[in-house]
Tab-separated table of C-alpha atoms in Angstrom:
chain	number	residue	atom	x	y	z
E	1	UNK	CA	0.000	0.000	0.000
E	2	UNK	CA	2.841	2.193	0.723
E	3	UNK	CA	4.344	1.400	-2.493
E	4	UNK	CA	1.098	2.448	-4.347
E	5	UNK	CA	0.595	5.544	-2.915
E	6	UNK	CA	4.215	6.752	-3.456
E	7	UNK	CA	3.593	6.078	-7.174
E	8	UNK	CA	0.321	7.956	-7.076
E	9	UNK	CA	1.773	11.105	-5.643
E	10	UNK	CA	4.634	10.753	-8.264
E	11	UNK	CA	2.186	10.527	-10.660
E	12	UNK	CA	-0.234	13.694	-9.484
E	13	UNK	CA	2.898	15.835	-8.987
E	14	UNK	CA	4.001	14.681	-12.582
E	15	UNK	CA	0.766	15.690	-13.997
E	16	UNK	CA	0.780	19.257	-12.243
E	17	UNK	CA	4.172	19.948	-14.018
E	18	UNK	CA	2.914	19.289	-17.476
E	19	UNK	CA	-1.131	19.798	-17.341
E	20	UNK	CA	-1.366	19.844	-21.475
E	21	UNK	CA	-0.130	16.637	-21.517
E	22	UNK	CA	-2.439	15.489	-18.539
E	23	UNK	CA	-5.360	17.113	-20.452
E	24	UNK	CA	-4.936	14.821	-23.612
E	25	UNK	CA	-3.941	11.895	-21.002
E	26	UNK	CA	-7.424	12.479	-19.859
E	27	UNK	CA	-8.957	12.997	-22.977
E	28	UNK	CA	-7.582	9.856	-24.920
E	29	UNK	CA	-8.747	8.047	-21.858
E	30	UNK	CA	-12.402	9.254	-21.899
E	31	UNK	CA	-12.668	8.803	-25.434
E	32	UNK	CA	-11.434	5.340	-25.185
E	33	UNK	CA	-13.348	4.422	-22.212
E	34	UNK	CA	-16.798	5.592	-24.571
E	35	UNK	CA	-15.594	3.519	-27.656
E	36	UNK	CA	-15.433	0.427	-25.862
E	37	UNK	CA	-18.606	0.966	-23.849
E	38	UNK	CA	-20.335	2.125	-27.408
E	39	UNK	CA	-19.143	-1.448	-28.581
E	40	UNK	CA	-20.293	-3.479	-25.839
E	41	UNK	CA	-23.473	-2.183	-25.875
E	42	UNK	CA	-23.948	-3.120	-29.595
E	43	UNK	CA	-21.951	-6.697	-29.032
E	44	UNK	CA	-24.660	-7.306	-25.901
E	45	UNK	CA	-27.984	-6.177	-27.579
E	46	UNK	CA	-27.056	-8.155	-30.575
E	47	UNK	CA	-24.871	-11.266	-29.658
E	48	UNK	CA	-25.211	-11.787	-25.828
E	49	UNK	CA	-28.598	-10.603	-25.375
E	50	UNK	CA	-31.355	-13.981	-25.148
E	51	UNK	CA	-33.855	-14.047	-27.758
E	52	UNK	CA	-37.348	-12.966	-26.030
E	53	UNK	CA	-38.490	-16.330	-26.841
E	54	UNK	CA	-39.130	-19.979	-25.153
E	55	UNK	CA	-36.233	-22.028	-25.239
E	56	UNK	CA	-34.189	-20.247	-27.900
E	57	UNK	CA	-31.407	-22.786	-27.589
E	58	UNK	CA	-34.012	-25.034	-29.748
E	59	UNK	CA	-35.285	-21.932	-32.469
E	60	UNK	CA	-32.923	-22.157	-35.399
E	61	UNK	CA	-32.896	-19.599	-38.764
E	62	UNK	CA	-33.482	-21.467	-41.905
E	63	UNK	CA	-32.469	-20.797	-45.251
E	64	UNK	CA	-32.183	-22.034	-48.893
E	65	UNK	CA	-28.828	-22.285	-50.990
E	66	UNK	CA	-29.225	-20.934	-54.428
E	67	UNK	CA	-26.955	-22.869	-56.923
E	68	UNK	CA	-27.424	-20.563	-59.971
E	69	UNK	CA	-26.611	-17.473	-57.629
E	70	UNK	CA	-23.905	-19.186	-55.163
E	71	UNK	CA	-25.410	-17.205	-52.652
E	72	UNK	CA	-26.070	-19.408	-48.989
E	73	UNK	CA	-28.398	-17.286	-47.508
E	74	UNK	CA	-31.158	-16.845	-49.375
E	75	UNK	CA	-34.589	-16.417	-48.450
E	76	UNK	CA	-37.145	-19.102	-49.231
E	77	UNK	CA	-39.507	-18.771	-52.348
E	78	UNK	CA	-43.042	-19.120	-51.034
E	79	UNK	CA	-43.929	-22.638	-53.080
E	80	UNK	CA	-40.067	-23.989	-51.438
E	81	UNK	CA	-41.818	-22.792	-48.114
E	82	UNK	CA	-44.639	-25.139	-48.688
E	83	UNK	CA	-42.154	-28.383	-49.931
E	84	UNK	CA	-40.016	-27.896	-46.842
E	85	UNK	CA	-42.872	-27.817	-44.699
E	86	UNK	CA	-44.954	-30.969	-45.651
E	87	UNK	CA	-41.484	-32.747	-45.551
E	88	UNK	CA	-39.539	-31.748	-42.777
E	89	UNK	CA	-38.934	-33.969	-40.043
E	90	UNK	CA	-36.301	-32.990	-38.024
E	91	UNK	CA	-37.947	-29.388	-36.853
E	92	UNK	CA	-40.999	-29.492	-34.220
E	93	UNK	CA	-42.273	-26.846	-36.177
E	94	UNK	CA	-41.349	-23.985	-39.157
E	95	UNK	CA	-42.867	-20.685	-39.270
E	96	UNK	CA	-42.524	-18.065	-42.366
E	97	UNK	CA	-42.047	-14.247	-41.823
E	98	UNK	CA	-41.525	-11.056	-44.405
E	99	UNK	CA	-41.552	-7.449	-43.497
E	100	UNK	CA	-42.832	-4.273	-44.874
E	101	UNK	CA	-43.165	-0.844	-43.836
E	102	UNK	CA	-46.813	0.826	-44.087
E	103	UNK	CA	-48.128	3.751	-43.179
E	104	UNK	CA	-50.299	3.941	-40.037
E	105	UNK	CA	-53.619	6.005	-40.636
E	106	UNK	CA	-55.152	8.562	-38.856
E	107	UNK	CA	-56.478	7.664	-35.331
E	108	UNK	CA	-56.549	11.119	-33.898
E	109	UNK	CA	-52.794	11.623	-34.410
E	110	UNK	CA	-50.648	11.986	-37.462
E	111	UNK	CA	-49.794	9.318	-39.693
E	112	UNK	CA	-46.760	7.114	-39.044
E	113	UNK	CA	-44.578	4.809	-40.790
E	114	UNK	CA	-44.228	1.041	-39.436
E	115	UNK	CA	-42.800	-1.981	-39.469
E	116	UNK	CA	-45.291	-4.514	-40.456
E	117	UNK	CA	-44.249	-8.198	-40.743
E	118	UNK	CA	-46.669	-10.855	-41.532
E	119	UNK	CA	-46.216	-14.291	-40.022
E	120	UNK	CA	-47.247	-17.870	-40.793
E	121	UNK	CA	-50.290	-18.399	-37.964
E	122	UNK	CA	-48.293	-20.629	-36.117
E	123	UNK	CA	-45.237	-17.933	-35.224
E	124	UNK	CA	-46.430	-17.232	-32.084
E	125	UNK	CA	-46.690	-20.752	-30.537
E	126	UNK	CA	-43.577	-21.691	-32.464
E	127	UNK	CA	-41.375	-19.150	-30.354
E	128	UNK	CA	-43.365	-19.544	-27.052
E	129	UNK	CA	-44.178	-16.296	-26.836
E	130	UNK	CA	-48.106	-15.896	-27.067
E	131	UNK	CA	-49.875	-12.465	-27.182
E	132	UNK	CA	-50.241	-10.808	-23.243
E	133	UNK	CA	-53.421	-9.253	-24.479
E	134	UNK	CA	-55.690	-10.824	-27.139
E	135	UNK	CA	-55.209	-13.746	-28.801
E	136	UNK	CA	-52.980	-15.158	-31.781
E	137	UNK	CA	-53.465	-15.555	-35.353
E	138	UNK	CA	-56.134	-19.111	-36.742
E	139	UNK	CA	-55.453	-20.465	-38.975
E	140	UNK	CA	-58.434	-19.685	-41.199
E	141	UNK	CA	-57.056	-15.878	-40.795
E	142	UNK	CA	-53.849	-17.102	-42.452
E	143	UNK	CA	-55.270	-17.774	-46.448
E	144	UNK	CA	-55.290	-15.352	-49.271
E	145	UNK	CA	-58.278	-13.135	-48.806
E	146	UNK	CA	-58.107	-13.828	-45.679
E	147	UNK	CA	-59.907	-11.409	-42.297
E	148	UNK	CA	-57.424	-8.076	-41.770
E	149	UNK	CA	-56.656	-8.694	-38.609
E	150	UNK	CA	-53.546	-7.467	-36.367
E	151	UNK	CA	-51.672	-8.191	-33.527
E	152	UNK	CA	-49.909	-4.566	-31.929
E	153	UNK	CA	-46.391	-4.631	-30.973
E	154	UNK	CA	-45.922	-4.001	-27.255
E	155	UNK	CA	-43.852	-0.443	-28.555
E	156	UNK	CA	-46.666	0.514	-30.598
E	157	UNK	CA	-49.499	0.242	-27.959
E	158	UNK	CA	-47.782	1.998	-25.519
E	159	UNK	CA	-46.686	4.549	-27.548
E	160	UNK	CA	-49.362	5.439	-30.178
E	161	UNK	CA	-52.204	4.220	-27.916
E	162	UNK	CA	-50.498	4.733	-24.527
E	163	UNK	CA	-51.322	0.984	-23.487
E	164	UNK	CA	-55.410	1.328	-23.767
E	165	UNK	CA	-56.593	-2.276	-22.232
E	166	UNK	CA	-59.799	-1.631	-24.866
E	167	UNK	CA	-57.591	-1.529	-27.583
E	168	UNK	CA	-58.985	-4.924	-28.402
E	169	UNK	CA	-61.387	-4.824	-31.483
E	170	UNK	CA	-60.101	-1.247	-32.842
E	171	UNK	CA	-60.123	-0.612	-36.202
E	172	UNK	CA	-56.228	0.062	-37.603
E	173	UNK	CA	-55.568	2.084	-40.950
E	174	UNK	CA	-52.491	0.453	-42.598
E	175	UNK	CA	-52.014	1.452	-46.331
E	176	UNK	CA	-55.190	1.372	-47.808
E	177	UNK	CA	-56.861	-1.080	-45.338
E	178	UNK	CA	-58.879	-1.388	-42.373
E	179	UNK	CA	-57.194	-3.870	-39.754
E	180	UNK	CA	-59.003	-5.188	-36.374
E	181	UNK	CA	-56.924	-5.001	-33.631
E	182	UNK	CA	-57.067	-8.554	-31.959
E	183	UNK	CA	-54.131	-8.599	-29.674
E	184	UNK	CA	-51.225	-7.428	-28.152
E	185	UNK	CA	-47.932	-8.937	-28.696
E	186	UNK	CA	-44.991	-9.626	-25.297
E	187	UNK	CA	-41.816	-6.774	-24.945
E	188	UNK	CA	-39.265	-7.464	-26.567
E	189	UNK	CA	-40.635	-10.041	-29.505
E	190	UNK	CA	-38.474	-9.154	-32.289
E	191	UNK	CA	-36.968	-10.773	-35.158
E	192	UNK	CA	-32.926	-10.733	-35.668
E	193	UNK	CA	-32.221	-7.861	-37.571
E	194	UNK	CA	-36.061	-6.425	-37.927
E	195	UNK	CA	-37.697	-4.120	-35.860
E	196	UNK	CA	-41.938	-5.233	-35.470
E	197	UNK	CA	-44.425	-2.557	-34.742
E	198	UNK	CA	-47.565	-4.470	-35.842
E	199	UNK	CA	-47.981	-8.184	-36.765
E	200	UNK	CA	-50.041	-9.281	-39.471
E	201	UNK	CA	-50.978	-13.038	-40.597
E	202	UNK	CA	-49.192	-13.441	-44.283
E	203	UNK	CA	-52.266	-14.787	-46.301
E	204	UNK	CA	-49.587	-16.759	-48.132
E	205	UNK	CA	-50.547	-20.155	-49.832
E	206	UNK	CA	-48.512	-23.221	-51.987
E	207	UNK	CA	-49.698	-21.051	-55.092
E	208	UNK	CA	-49.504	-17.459	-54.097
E	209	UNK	CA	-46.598	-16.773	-56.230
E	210	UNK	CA	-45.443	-19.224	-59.340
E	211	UNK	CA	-42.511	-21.710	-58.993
E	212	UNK	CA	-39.576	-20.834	-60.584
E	213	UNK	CA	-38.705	-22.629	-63.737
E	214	UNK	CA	-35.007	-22.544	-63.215
């Protein structure tokens, strides 16, 4: 202890003597210190951070290898959706997702742009993460031409709608429609890489879109 505070004196005296070089001593030091908080934060929020989901040793990304492109990451065409789902067997389940951004109507405030992503019915069960207000997505919601229904993000209802309990059975402008608001979805619930403000059911089926030729 003796030892240590002999070098700090050394060093306080040392800094009075020369106080432009203590200033960028300090200053190098601050900035550093900020960089690597800065970077943890981003290394914890996007690699050490759990996913807001049930067991999320067991939830696994999927996606398709294009030979013609080379590209390994490729998203899956809607009618390779369908083939992978009637013949997987190694998954307890497989849910489909795509984002767009829409434009929130008036609701007595100004419009807003969103995140919108449409899921396959069974998401929420998938991830264990069920609506806390409301219920989920049926199945016969989840067809082309299917009910406009929507599920709020937990953001969204506390923000635009400052967490009204009666929000259940609104009516919600998106784009050109009219959505019913049938549930609220848990904190947190987010995709990697894609901020949700609003769920919506995808209304996708085997035919929706043609299968490539190639």
């Amino acid at each position: 202890m003796s030892g240590l505070l002999a070098d700090l004196r050394f060093a306080l005296r040392s800094l009075r003597r020369r106080p432009g070089v203590s200033l960028a001593v300090m200053l190098t030091l601050t900035l550093g210190i900020g960089a690597n908080t800065a970077l943890f934060s981003v290394v914890r929020g996007v690699l050490l951070r759990p996913l807001p989901v049930a067991d999320p040793d067991r939830v696994v990304m999927v996606y398709q290898h294009d030979r013609i492109s080379g590209t390994e990451r490729e998203p899956f065409s809607v009618p390779d959706y369908y083939d992978l789902a009637a013949r997987v067997r190694s998954l307890t389940g497989l849910a489909a997702y795509a984002g767009t951004p829409m434009t929130l109507g008036r609701d007595g405030n100004d419009p807003a742009r969103v995140n919108a992503t449409g899921v396959t019915h069974g998401f929420f069960r998938l991830v264990g993460s069920a609506p806390v207000l409301g219920r989920d997505f049926t199945a016969a919601e989840d067809v082309p031409g299917g009910a406009r229904v929507a599920i709020l993000s937990d953001g969204l209802w506390r923000g635009r709608f400052l967490a009204d309990p009666t929000v259940l059975g609104r009516t919600l402008r998106l784009d050109d429609g009219a959505y019913t608001v049938i549930g609220v979805a848990p904190p947190r619930l987010e995709l990697p890489g894609q901020a949700t403000d609003v769920w919506l059911p995808l209304q996708l089926g085997p035919a929706s879109t043609p299968r490539s030729r190639h």
